[in-house]
């Protein structure tokens, strides 16, 4: 029995391997068909210009073979170039074969600079592997795992050096000129060239989906791959071969010669360098076209193309928390306030709330926004002031339970400086919500007021009979240094005096005003620049000792 | 700064609280707070407790807004004997300029009767300063004329005392010159000037602090 089972399982394995092989065969078959469909002399020419197989496919607008993971240039060359030309041109081409064990210096594509071949520098060494694509996907997945990101979808953003686009343009133009008519007769064109970024994305997408276990889409996790040119200097031989002045492209034409178009016509220049800056040569156009193809290849033979440097990062879309805060201290500013490296006040609402949230979300940075603000020496009581905290690149999106935990943690701090209410995750509409009600919002205050004579009953009446009284406030002296000198009309909606037992010249003034009213100045009159004021209404001097905000009337959070 | 607490018997009942019958003069204020019952829910109660001050800590007369927010400097006999002016400087750098209480103008019978800002080359009350950067503000020297103050018998020139940009003049003085007689140190201020930090330091050295000024004038 055991033998049979063993034999069965062996059969299974064989069956699986055969299936794989036939799948592979099917892929290979499709690949070979695609290769056959291309005009072979064009392909040969491209290969002699050190264009990698994926680039060749995408130049012709073929998607499938381009994204085929088992792409092997050796297969390519087998099919197309049986002659000896293969060996002499593709120096080290055999090193790209899947069957070789050693990995000598690779041949870097002259168009994509190794991007689609998954060769790249990491400043220490040239990274080459037999399975570059999957290795890259694995490194990216490793980074995402290390960062600890939580997401249900990811997007890819690729940044490539502009020289690859130039290379592409030059080679396309060269090919169009040389093979244009031939292709036209075959009803082909280069117009369906797949751009390098899309080609790369479609290659790396699938392995990443598998490794990360989530679908490719619009985010919220964004993976950015940045390829940049290795800064190496231009080979001397180019300059030697093609004469005197080399100029940087686009820097103007001092000798009245080369423009970018001129470059393209000559078929030389941008392609060949693929390193650092491209070279503009001032060889006469005609002469060059004459020797076009042979010089082309000679030049390319002498070139060494360096692969790009690659760095990748991942970043998650920000998340937003909304709520209301109360401030119990008269020594705490709303936002972090520093003057010459000295902190004003002992803490800030912003830091107390945001740092706690940032920690729990394992984010990079926070941004604190509040619906208005109060002075440091003014307490924020009552219903609290609406605020919004933006957490950038959060690794962890908290659940409702955890959000309650965060609120509890802030509120049970030893110092009891700040309290948070109704903390919750909000979408990006939280921002518009806050901004919407701002202009109309009314605010309610309680001020501890002293007057220069005893309070009398008629005073209570004259104050409480106020309904939507208009006052004119000139920009208070205490902010005049940084604000425009303006006369601002403000509305006092209502007022009420609350007597204090044990004193006749102190009382609590409750008032509700339009947003933007300067309360302190309304009480003491700001040298007569706010009129009417509490003092002018009561016909005596009035001073304010303390101010508290008791309500911010806004329908949010 | 615990001062003698108020024991004024007259004002006792709160107009908001409903039941303060038990609260009497003789109780300490903490007991007052505890005994007082407030309508509404716990939040209101908490709020109310937070708002009510401890009466024992309230000073008889608190410092005025000017006293708490500005540092007072004096320029005695500015360019002419008896022309005593004050410069109140705010921590933000702005200076409020006006007539000190010992100014000669106040000695004339009837005090100040009129104020005219049309002096020197322009009417100072006509300037319009706009914007955060204070465009159009005129740059004046410390001896530039601000206005003329007239009494029944004489007229006196008031000058900037501080080199800087003139942000504002108190044009209310035109219609209400009496403000100078009643409250020259508050509603009767003359102008607001914004000096550059370097200019302020230079002029500060020539001005007297409050104590010095008092001593000087007591001697006269």
PDB file of N, CA and C in Angstrom, chain A residues 326 328 379 381-383 419 421 446 448 450 454 460 474 477-485 496-506 508 510 524 526-529 541-543 545-546 548 550, chain B residues 6-8 10-16 32 36 43 46-48 50-53 55 58-66 70 90 92 94 96 129-132 134 167-169 171-172 186-187 189 192:
ATOM      1  N   UNK A 326     -10.897  71.020  25.241  1.00  0.00           N
ATOM      2  CA  UNK A 326     -11.069  72.015  26.293  1.00  0.00           C
ATOM      3  C   UNK A 326      -9.688  72.317  26.836  1.00  0.00           C
ATOM      4  N   UNK A 328      -7.848  73.891  30.148  1.00  0.00           N
ATOM      5  CA  UNK A 328      -8.089  74.333  31.523  1.00  0.00           C
ATOM      6  C   UNK A 328      -7.001  75.235  32.063  1.00  0.00           C
ATOM      7  N   UNK A 379      -8.981  80.436  28.958  1.00  0.00           N
ATOM      8  CA  UNK A 379      -9.325  79.021  29.012  1.00  0.00           C
ATOM      9  C   UNK A 379     -10.418  78.709  27.999  1.00  0.00           C
ATOM     10  N   UNK A 381     -13.537  76.414  27.707  1.00  0.00           N
ATOM     11  CA  UNK A 381     -14.374  75.557  28.557  1.00  0.00           C
ATOM     12  C   UNK A 381     -15.660  75.193  27.827  1.00  0.00           C
ATOM     13  N   UNK A 382     -16.597  74.615  28.556  1.00  0.00           N
ATOM     14  CA  UNK A 382     -17.914  74.338  27.988  1.00  0.00           C
ATOM     15  C   UNK A 382     -17.880  73.206  26.982  1.00  0.00           C
ATOM     16  N   UNK A 383     -18.418  73.441  25.808  1.00  0.00           N
ATOM     17  CA  UNK A 383     -18.535  72.378  24.819  1.00  0.00           C
ATOM     18  C   UNK A 383     -17.215  72.092  24.116  1.00  0.00           C
ATOM     19  N   UNK A 419      -8.422  68.671  27.644  1.00  0.00           N
ATOM     20  CA  UNK A 419      -9.333  67.528  27.586  1.00  0.00           C
ATOM     21  C   UNK A 419      -9.896  67.409  26.182  1.00  0.00           C
ATOM     22  N   UNK A 421     -12.918  65.731  23.601  1.00  0.00           N
ATOM     23  CA  UNK A 421     -14.255  65.113  23.540  1.00  0.00           C
ATOM     24  C   UNK A 421     -14.556  64.676  22.122  1.00  0.00           C
ATOM     25  N   UNK A 446     -17.149  84.128  29.167  1.00  0.00           N
ATOM     26  CA  UNK A 446     -17.395  84.598  30.521  1.00  0.00           C
ATOM     27  C   UNK A 446     -16.165  85.392  30.922  1.00  0.00           C
ATOM     28  N   UNK A 448     -14.235  87.967  33.779  1.00  0.00           N
ATOM     29  CA  UNK A 448     -14.233  88.522  35.131  1.00  0.00           C
ATOM     30  C   UNK A 448     -13.895  89.998  35.001  1.00  0.00           C
ATOM     31  N   UNK A 450     -13.964  94.140  36.357  1.00  0.00           N
ATOM     32  CA  UNK A 450     -13.946  95.076  37.492  1.00  0.00           C
ATOM     33  C   UNK A 450     -14.334  96.442  36.968  1.00  0.00           C
ATOM     34  N   UNK A 454     -19.257 100.916  42.358  1.00  0.00           N
ATOM     35  CA  UNK A 454     -20.067  99.727  42.688  1.00  0.00           C
ATOM     36  C   UNK A 454     -21.122  99.464  41.625  1.00  0.00           C
ATOM     37  N   UNK A 460     -27.356  96.137  35.621  1.00  0.00           N
ATOM     38  CA  UNK A 460     -27.687  94.794  35.152  1.00  0.00           C
ATOM     39  C   UNK A 460     -28.694  94.864  34.030  1.00  0.00           C
ATOM     40  N   UNK A 474     -11.448  99.216  16.366  1.00  0.00           N
ATOM     41  CA  UNK A 474     -10.248  99.451  15.581  1.00  0.00           C
ATOM     42  C   UNK A 474      -9.280  98.336  15.939  1.00  0.00           C
ATOM     43  N   UNK A 477      -4.438  97.528  19.768  1.00  0.00           N
ATOM     44  CA  UNK A 477      -3.025  97.895  19.777  1.00  0.00           C
ATOM     45  C   UNK A 477      -2.145  96.662  19.946  1.00  0.00           C
ATOM     46  N   UNK A 478      -2.640  95.680  20.708  1.00  0.00           N
ATOM     47  CA  UNK A 478      -1.786  94.530  20.967  1.00  0.00           C
ATOM     48  C   UNK A 478      -1.554  93.651  19.744  1.00  0.00           C
ATOM     49  N   UNK A 479      -2.345  93.814  18.686  1.00  0.00           N
ATOM     50  CA  UNK A 479      -2.082  93.056  17.456  1.00  0.00           C
ATOM     51  C   UNK A 479      -1.813  93.987  16.280  1.00  0.00           C
ATOM     52  N   UNK A 480      -1.813  95.289  16.530  1.00  0.00           N
ATOM     53  CA  UNK A 480      -1.671  96.261  15.446  1.00  0.00           C
ATOM     54  C   UNK A 480      -0.333  96.126  14.722  1.00  0.00           C
ATOM     55  N   UNK A 481       0.658  95.564  15.394  1.00  0.00           N
ATOM     56  CA  UNK A 481       1.963  95.441  14.740  1.00  0.00           C
ATOM     57  C   UNK A 481       1.943  94.413  13.622  1.00  0.00           C
ATOM     58  N   UNK A 482       1.003  93.471  13.670  1.00  0.00           N
ATOM     59  CA  UNK A 482       1.013  92.434  12.641  1.00  0.00           C
ATOM     60  C   UNK A 482      -0.292  92.340  11.874  1.00  0.00           C
ATOM     61  N   UNK A 483      -1.247  93.216  12.166  1.00  0.00           N
ATOM     62  CA  UNK A 483      -2.490  93.164  11.413  1.00  0.00           C
ATOM     63  C   UNK A 483      -2.758  94.529  10.787  1.00  0.00           C
ATOM     64  N   UNK A 484      -3.617  94.540   9.776  1.00  0.00           N
ATOM     65  CA  UNK A 484      -3.939  95.803   9.111  1.00  0.00           C
ATOM     66  C   UNK A 484      -4.698  96.721  10.043  1.00  0.00           C
ATOM     67  N   UNK A 485      -4.418  98.019   9.971  1.00  0.00           N
ATOM     68  CA  UNK A 485      -5.236  98.959  10.730  1.00  0.00           C
ATOM     69  C   UNK A 485      -6.599  99.091  10.063  1.00  0.00           C
ATOM     70  N   UNK A 496     -25.003  89.262  29.841  1.00  0.00           N
ATOM     71  CA  UNK A 496     -25.680  89.064  31.117  1.00  0.00           C
ATOM     72  C   UNK A 496     -24.648  89.215  32.236  1.00  0.00           C
ATOM     73  N   UNK A 497     -25.010  89.928  33.269  1.00  0.00           N
ATOM     74  CA  UNK A 497     -24.112  90.096  34.409  1.00  0.00           C
ATOM     75  C   UNK A 497     -24.464  89.077  35.478  1.00  0.00           C
ATOM     76  N   UNK A 498     -23.442  88.421  35.985  1.00  0.00           N
ATOM     77  CA  UNK A 498     -23.654  87.533  37.129  1.00  0.00           C
ATOM     78  C   UNK A 498     -22.877  88.126  38.294  1.00  0.00           C
ATOM     79  N   UNK A 499     -23.596  88.481  39.332  1.00  0.00           N
ATOM     80  CA  UNK A 499     -22.919  89.083  40.478  1.00  0.00           C
ATOM     81  C   UNK A 499     -22.042  88.062  41.183  1.00  0.00           C
ATOM     82  N   UNK A 500     -21.031  88.578  41.877  1.00  0.00           N
ATOM     83  CA  UNK A 500     -20.180  87.697  42.686  1.00  0.00           C
ATOM     84  C   UNK A 500     -20.372  88.071  44.138  1.00  0.00           C
ATOM     85  N   UNK A 501     -20.674  87.065  44.911  1.00  0.00           N
ATOM     86  CA  UNK A 501     -20.891  87.331  46.335  1.00  0.00           C
ATOM     87  C   UNK A 501     -19.625  87.831  46.987  1.00  0.00           C
ATOM     88  N   UNK A 502     -19.755  88.864  47.829  1.00  0.00           N
ATOM     89  CA  UNK A 502     -18.607  89.344  48.578  1.00  0.00           C
ATOM     90  C   UNK A 502     -17.903  90.501  47.905  1.00  0.00           C
ATOM     91  N   UNK A 503     -18.419  90.956  46.775  1.00  0.00           N
ATOM     92  CA  UNK A 503     -17.776  92.076  46.096  1.00  0.00           C
ATOM     93  C   UNK A 503     -18.807  92.850  45.296  1.00  0.00           C
ATOM     94  N   UNK A 504     -18.634  94.169  45.241  1.00  0.00           N
ATOM     95  CA  UNK A 504     -19.608  94.960  44.483  1.00  0.00           C
ATOM     96  C   UNK A 504     -19.010  95.532  43.205  1.00  0.00           C
ATOM     97  N   UNK A 505     -17.690  95.454  43.083  1.00  0.00           N
ATOM     98  CA  UNK A 505     -17.109  96.022  41.868  1.00  0.00           C
ATOM     99  C   UNK A 505     -16.613  94.969  40.894  1.00  0.00           C
ATOM    100  N   UNK A 506     -16.691  93.717  41.299  1.00  0.00           N
ATOM    101  CA  UNK A 506     -16.353  92.630  40.390  1.00  0.00           C
ATOM    102  C   UNK A 506     -17.615  91.893  40.006  1.00  0.00           C
ATOM    103  N   UNK A 508     -19.140  88.676  36.955  1.00  0.00           N
ATOM    104  CA  UNK A 508     -18.890  87.858  35.763  1.00  0.00           C
ATOM    105  C   UNK A 508     -19.781  88.393  34.651  1.00  0.00           C
ATOM    106  N   UNK A 510     -21.243  87.477  31.172  1.00  0.00           N
ATOM    107  CA  UNK A 510     -21.459  86.453  30.146  1.00  0.00           C
ATOM    108  C   UNK A 510     -21.877  87.164  28.873  1.00  0.00           C
ATOM    109  N   UNK A 524     -12.327  96.781  28.171  1.00  0.00           N
ATOM    110  CA  UNK A 524     -11.613  97.974  28.646  1.00  0.00           C
ATOM    111  C   UNK A 524     -11.565  99.118  27.641  1.00  0.00           C
ATOM    112  N   UNK A 526      -9.803  99.718  24.995  1.00  0.00           N
ATOM    113  CA  UNK A 526      -8.591  99.890  24.184  1.00  0.00           C
ATOM    114  C   UNK A 526      -8.331 101.365  23.879  1.00  0.00           C
ATOM    115  N   UNK A 527      -8.273 102.159  24.940  1.00  0.00           N
ATOM    116  CA  UNK A 527      -8.010 103.598  24.835  1.00  0.00           C
ATOM    117  C   UNK A 527      -9.068 104.295  23.975  1.00  0.00           C
ATOM    118  N   UNK A 528     -10.285 103.776  24.007  1.00  0.00           N
ATOM    119  CA  UNK A 528     -11.368 104.415  23.269  1.00  0.00           C
ATOM    120  C   UNK A 528     -11.467 103.967  21.823  1.00  0.00           C
ATOM    121  N   UNK A 529     -10.633 103.000  21.422  1.00  0.00           N
ATOM    122  CA  UNK A 529     -10.640 102.588  20.035  1.00  0.00           C
ATOM    123  C   UNK A 529     -11.669 101.510  19.742  1.00  0.00           C
ATOM    124  N   UNK A 541     -14.787 103.293  34.365  1.00  0.00           N
ATOM    125  CA  UNK A 541     -13.659 102.528  33.850  1.00  0.00           C
ATOM    126  C   UNK A 541     -13.936 101.054  34.092  1.00  0.00           C
ATOM    127  N   UNK A 542     -13.653 100.231  33.112  1.00  0.00           N
ATOM    128  CA  UNK A 542     -13.844  98.782  33.263  1.00  0.00           C
ATOM    129  C   UNK A 542     -12.542  98.080  32.896  1.00  0.00           C
ATOM    130  N   UNK A 543     -12.182  97.079  33.681  1.00  0.00           N
ATOM    131  CA  UNK A 543     -10.981  96.298  33.387  1.00  0.00           C
ATOM    132  C   UNK A 543     -11.357  94.827  33.375  1.00  0.00           C
ATOM    133  N   UNK A 545     -10.081  90.955  34.048  1.00  0.00           N
ATOM    134  CA  UNK A 545      -9.026  90.215  34.725  1.00  0.00           C
ATOM    135  C   UNK A 545      -8.828  88.845  34.125  1.00  0.00           C
ATOM    136  N   UNK A 546      -9.918  88.225  33.745  1.00  0.00           N
ATOM    137  CA  UNK A 546      -9.826  86.869  33.216  1.00  0.00           C
ATOM    138  C   UNK A 546     -10.859  86.695  32.126  1.00  0.00           C
ATOM    139  N   UNK A 548     -12.736  83.544  29.679  1.00  0.00           N
ATOM    140  CA  UNK A 548     -12.887  82.124  29.349  1.00  0.00           C
ATOM    141  C   UNK A 548     -13.858  82.005  28.184  1.00  0.00           C
ATOM    142  N   UNK A 550     -16.718  79.957  26.706  1.00  0.00           N
ATOM    143  CA  UNK A 550     -17.604  78.957  27.281  1.00  0.00           C
ATOM    144  C   UNK A 550     -18.365  78.160  26.231  1.00  0.00           C
TER     145      UNK A 550
ATOM    146  N   UNK B   6     -12.930  92.124  49.957  1.00  0.00           N
ATOM    147  CA  UNK B   6     -14.105  92.987  50.009  1.00  0.00           C
ATOM    148  C   UNK B   6     -15.088  92.445  51.035  1.00  0.00           C
ATOM    149  N   UNK B   7     -15.622  93.319  51.839  1.00  0.00           N
ATOM    150  CA  UNK B   7     -16.675  92.877  52.750  1.00  0.00           C
ATOM    151  C   UNK B   7     -17.909  93.721  52.537  1.00  0.00           C
ATOM    152  N   UNK B   8     -18.039  94.189  51.342  1.00  0.00           N
ATOM    153  CA  UNK B   8     -19.189  95.007  51.007  1.00  0.00           C
ATOM    154  C   UNK B   8     -20.458  94.189  51.167  1.00  0.00           C
ATOM    155  N   UNK B  10     -23.476  94.983  50.305  1.00  0.00           N
ATOM    156  CA  UNK B  10     -24.620  95.260  49.433  1.00  0.00           C
ATOM    157  C   UNK B  10     -24.908  94.195  48.386  1.00  0.00           C
ATOM    158  N   UNK B  11     -23.931  93.801  47.730  1.00  0.00           N
ATOM    159  CA  UNK B  11     -24.227  92.869  46.631  1.00  0.00           C
ATOM    160  C   UNK B  11     -23.981  91.439  47.065  1.00  0.00           C
ATOM    161  N   UNK B  12     -25.030  90.721  47.256  1.00  0.00           N
ATOM    162  CA  UNK B  12     -24.879  89.351  47.709  1.00  0.00           C
ATOM    163  C   UNK B  12     -25.481  88.328  46.788  1.00  0.00           C
ATOM    164  N   UNK B  13     -26.674  88.587  46.324  1.00  0.00           N
ATOM    165  CA  UNK B  13     -27.365  87.516  45.618  1.00  0.00           C
ATOM    166  C   UNK B  13     -26.956  87.441  44.158  1.00  0.00           C
ATOM    167  N   UNK B  14     -26.773  86.260  43.728  1.00  0.00           N
ATOM    168  CA  UNK B  14     -26.473  86.051  42.314  1.00  0.00           C
ATOM    169  C   UNK B  14     -27.769  86.124  41.533  1.00  0.00           C
ATOM    170  N   UNK B  15     -27.749  86.759  40.426  1.00  0.00           N
ATOM    171  CA  UNK B  15     -28.963  86.853  39.624  1.00  0.00           C
ATOM    172  C   UNK B  15     -29.201  85.583  38.820  1.00  0.00           C
ATOM    173  N   UNK B  16     -28.252  84.706  38.805  1.00  0.00           N
ATOM    174  CA  UNK B  16     -28.418  83.495  38.006  1.00  0.00           C
ATOM    175  C   UNK B  16     -28.769  82.293  38.872  1.00  0.00           C
ATOM    176  N   UNK B  32     -19.309  79.572  50.187  1.00  0.00           N
ATOM    177  CA  UNK B  32     -20.271  80.191  49.289  1.00  0.00           C
ATOM    178  C   UNK B  32     -20.409  79.376  48.019  1.00  0.00           C
ATOM    179  N   UNK B  36     -23.824  77.115  46.959  1.00  0.00           N
ATOM    180  CA  UNK B  36     -24.623  77.606  45.829  1.00  0.00           C
ATOM    181  C   UNK B  36     -25.078  76.471  44.932  1.00  0.00           C
ATOM    182  N   UNK B  43     -22.406  69.372  33.663  1.00  0.00           N
ATOM    183  CA  UNK B  43     -21.450  70.162  32.880  1.00  0.00           C
ATOM    184  C   UNK B  43     -21.558  71.626  33.224  1.00  0.00           C
ATOM    185  N   UNK B  46     -20.047  72.165  36.563  1.00  0.00           N
ATOM    186  CA  UNK B  46     -18.580  72.163  36.503  1.00  0.00           C
ATOM    187  C   UNK B  46     -18.088  73.491  35.948  1.00  0.00           C
ATOM    188  N   UNK B  47     -18.757  73.940  34.900  1.00  0.00           N
ATOM    189  CA  UNK B  47     -18.371  75.189  34.259  1.00  0.00           C
ATOM    190  C   UNK B  47     -18.482  76.343  35.243  1.00  0.00           C
ATOM    191  N   UNK B  48     -19.586  76.364  35.937  1.00  0.00           N
ATOM    192  CA  UNK B  48     -19.814  77.460  36.875  1.00  0.00           C
ATOM    193  C   UNK B  48     -18.748  77.498  37.964  1.00  0.00           C
ATOM    194  N   UNK B  50     -15.793  76.472  37.727  1.00  0.00           N
ATOM    195  CA  UNK B  50     -14.543  76.944  37.144  1.00  0.00           C
ATOM    196  C   UNK B  50     -14.535  78.459  36.983  1.00  0.00           C
ATOM    197  N   UNK B  51     -15.703  79.009  36.685  1.00  0.00           N
ATOM    198  CA  UNK B  51     -15.748  80.430  36.385  1.00  0.00           C
ATOM    199  C   UNK B  51     -15.647  81.317  37.616  1.00  0.00           C
ATOM    200  N   UNK B  52     -16.240  80.869  38.701  1.00  0.00           N
ATOM    201  CA  UNK B  52     -16.297  81.724  39.888  1.00  0.00           C
ATOM    202  C   UNK B  52     -14.919  81.895  40.517  1.00  0.00           C
ATOM    203  N   UNK B  53     -14.483  83.114  40.708  1.00  0.00           N
ATOM    204  CA  UNK B  53     -13.170  83.327  41.306  1.00  0.00           C
ATOM    205  C   UNK B  53     -13.255  83.199  42.828  1.00  0.00           C
ATOM    206  N   UNK B  55     -12.982  85.024  45.928  1.00  0.00           N
ATOM    207  CA  UNK B  55     -13.068  86.452  46.221  1.00  0.00           C
ATOM    208  C   UNK B  55     -11.915  86.933  47.085  1.00  0.00           C
ATOM    209  N   UNK B  58      -9.174  88.474  45.073  1.00  0.00           N
ATOM    210  CA  UNK B  58      -9.413  89.616  44.190  1.00  0.00           C
ATOM    211  C   UNK B  58      -8.858  90.900  44.806  1.00  0.00           C
ATOM    212  N   UNK B  59      -8.001  91.620  44.059  1.00  0.00           N
ATOM    213  CA  UNK B  59      -7.461  92.877  44.596  1.00  0.00           C
ATOM    214  C   UNK B  59      -8.541  93.953  44.644  1.00  0.00           C
ATOM    215  N   UNK B  60      -8.333  94.922  45.500  1.00  0.00           N
ATOM    216  CA  UNK B  60      -9.302  96.003  45.648  1.00  0.00           C
ATOM    217  C   UNK B  60      -9.503  96.736  44.329  1.00  0.00           C
ATOM    218  N   UNK B  61      -8.389  97.104  43.759  1.00  0.00           N
ATOM    219  CA  UNK B  61      -8.447  97.711  42.431  1.00  0.00           C
ATOM    220  C   UNK B  61      -7.353  97.072  41.589  1.00  0.00           C
ATOM    221  N   UNK B  62      -7.725  96.387  40.565  1.00  0.00           N
ATOM    222  CA  UNK B  62      -6.709  95.694  39.765  1.00  0.00           C
ATOM    223  C   UNK B  62      -5.924  96.684  38.923  1.00  0.00           C
ATOM    224  N   UNK B  63      -4.764  96.283  38.435  1.00  0.00           N
ATOM    225  CA  UNK B  63      -4.014  97.167  37.540  1.00  0.00           C
ATOM    226  C   UNK B  63      -4.844  97.442  36.288  1.00  0.00           C
ATOM    227  N   UNK B  64      -4.685  98.623  35.739  1.00  0.00           N
ATOM    228  CA  UNK B  64      -5.464  98.962  34.551  1.00  0.00           C
ATOM    229  C   UNK B  64      -4.872  98.255  33.336  1.00  0.00           C
ATOM    230  N   UNK B  65      -5.649  98.274  32.267  1.00  0.00           N
ATOM    231  CA  UNK B  65      -5.184  97.640  31.030  1.00  0.00           C
ATOM    232  C   UNK B  65      -3.872  98.260  30.578  1.00  0.00           C
ATOM    233  N   UNK B  66      -3.797  99.577  30.710  1.00  0.00           N
ATOM    234  CA  UNK B  66      -2.557 100.260  30.315  1.00  0.00           C
ATOM    235  C   UNK B  66      -1.407  99.814  31.189  1.00  0.00           C
ATOM    236  N   UNK B  70       1.395  97.798  29.079  1.00  0.00           N
ATOM    237  CA  UNK B  70       2.439  98.681  28.551  1.00  0.00           C
ATOM    238  C   UNK B  70       3.496  98.958  29.611  1.00  0.00           C
ATOM    239  N   UNK B  90       4.376  99.003  24.136  1.00  0.00           N
ATOM    240  CA  UNK B  90       3.812  97.656  24.216  1.00  0.00           C
ATOM    241  C   UNK B  90       4.907  96.653  23.885  1.00  0.00           C
ATOM    242  N   UNK B  92       4.971  94.481  21.856  1.00  0.00           N
ATOM    243  CA  UNK B  92       5.092  94.238  20.424  1.00  0.00           C
ATOM    244  C   UNK B  92       5.811  95.369  19.699  1.00  0.00           C
ATOM    245  N   UNK B  94       5.020  98.695  19.610  1.00  0.00           N
ATOM    246  CA  UNK B  94       4.280  99.924  19.331  1.00  0.00           C
ATOM    247  C   UNK B  94       4.322 100.878  20.530  1.00  0.00           C
ATOM    248  N   UNK B  96       2.523 104.237  22.359  1.00  0.00           N
ATOM    249  CA  UNK B  96       1.423 105.186  22.461  1.00  0.00           C
ATOM    250  C   UNK B  96       1.973 106.445  23.113  1.00  0.00           C
ATOM    251  N   UNK B 129      -3.187 104.773   6.791  1.00  0.00           N
ATOM    252  CA  UNK B 129      -2.211 103.679   6.771  1.00  0.00           C
ATOM    253  C   UNK B 129      -2.942 102.376   6.490  1.00  0.00           C
ATOM    254  N   UNK B 130      -2.425 101.593   5.542  1.00  0.00           N
ATOM    255  CA  UNK B 130      -3.139 100.356   5.201  1.00  0.00           C
ATOM    256  C   UNK B 130      -2.201  99.159   5.221  1.00  0.00           C
ATOM    257  N   UNK B 131      -2.768  98.023   5.425  1.00  0.00           N
ATOM    258  CA  UNK B 131      -2.043  96.776   5.249  1.00  0.00           C
ATOM    259  C   UNK B 131      -1.166  96.385   6.421  1.00  0.00           C
ATOM    260  N   UNK B 132      -0.798  95.109   6.404  1.00  0.00           N
ATOM    261  CA  UNK B 132       0.053  94.600   7.470  1.00  0.00           C
ATOM    262  C   UNK B 132       1.392  95.313   7.471  1.00  0.00           C
ATOM    263  N   UNK B 134       1.871  98.294   6.805  1.00  0.00           N
ATOM    264  CA  UNK B 134       1.697  99.700   7.176  1.00  0.00           C
ATOM    265  C   UNK B 134       2.193 100.642   6.075  1.00  0.00           C
ATOM    266  N   UNK B 167       1.427 105.498  12.893  1.00  0.00           N
ATOM    267  CA  UNK B 167       0.363 104.589  12.471  1.00  0.00           C
ATOM    268  C   UNK B 167      -1.009 105.230  12.606  1.00  0.00           C
ATOM    269  N   UNK B 168      -1.181 106.049  13.622  1.00  0.00           N
ATOM    270  CA  UNK B 168      -2.529 106.519  13.909  1.00  0.00           C
ATOM    271  C   UNK B 168      -2.458 107.726  14.820  1.00  0.00           C
ATOM    272  N   UNK B 169      -3.372 108.677  14.602  1.00  0.00           N
ATOM    273  CA  UNK B 169      -3.546 109.747  15.581  1.00  0.00           C
ATOM    274  C   UNK B 169      -4.946 109.603  16.156  1.00  0.00           C
ATOM    275  N   UNK B 171      -7.978 110.904  16.416  1.00  0.00           N
ATOM    276  CA  UNK B 171      -8.770 111.992  15.820  1.00  0.00           C
ATOM    277  C   UNK B 171     -10.024 112.300  16.627  1.00  0.00           C
ATOM    278  N   UNK B 172     -10.327 111.445  17.610  1.00  0.00           N
ATOM    279  CA  UNK B 172     -11.462 111.754  18.488  1.00  0.00           C
ATOM    280  C   UNK B 172     -11.202 113.050  19.252  1.00  0.00           C
ATOM    281  N   UNK B 186      -5.328 107.681  28.896  1.00  0.00           N
ATOM    282  CA  UNK B 186      -6.062 106.573  28.265  1.00  0.00           C
ATOM    283  C   UNK B 186      -6.750 107.068  26.994  1.00  0.00           C
ATOM    284  N   UNK B 187      -8.010 107.404  27.112  1.00  0.00           N
ATOM    285  CA  UNK B 187      -8.752 107.798  25.906  1.00  0.00           C
ATOM    286  C   UNK B 187      -8.218 109.084  25.293  1.00  0.00           C
ATOM    287  N   UNK B 189      -5.106 109.733  24.530  1.00  0.00           N
ATOM    288  CA  UNK B 189      -3.775 109.557  23.943  1.00  0.00           C
ATOM    289  C   UNK B 189      -3.686 110.375  22.664  1.00  0.00           C
ATOM    290  N   UNK B 192      -0.177 106.824  17.900  1.00  0.00           N
ATOM    291  CA  UNK B 192       0.516 105.532  18.010  1.00  0.00           C
ATOM    292  C   UNK B 192       1.638 105.519  16.975  1.00  0.00           C
TER     293      UNK B 192
END
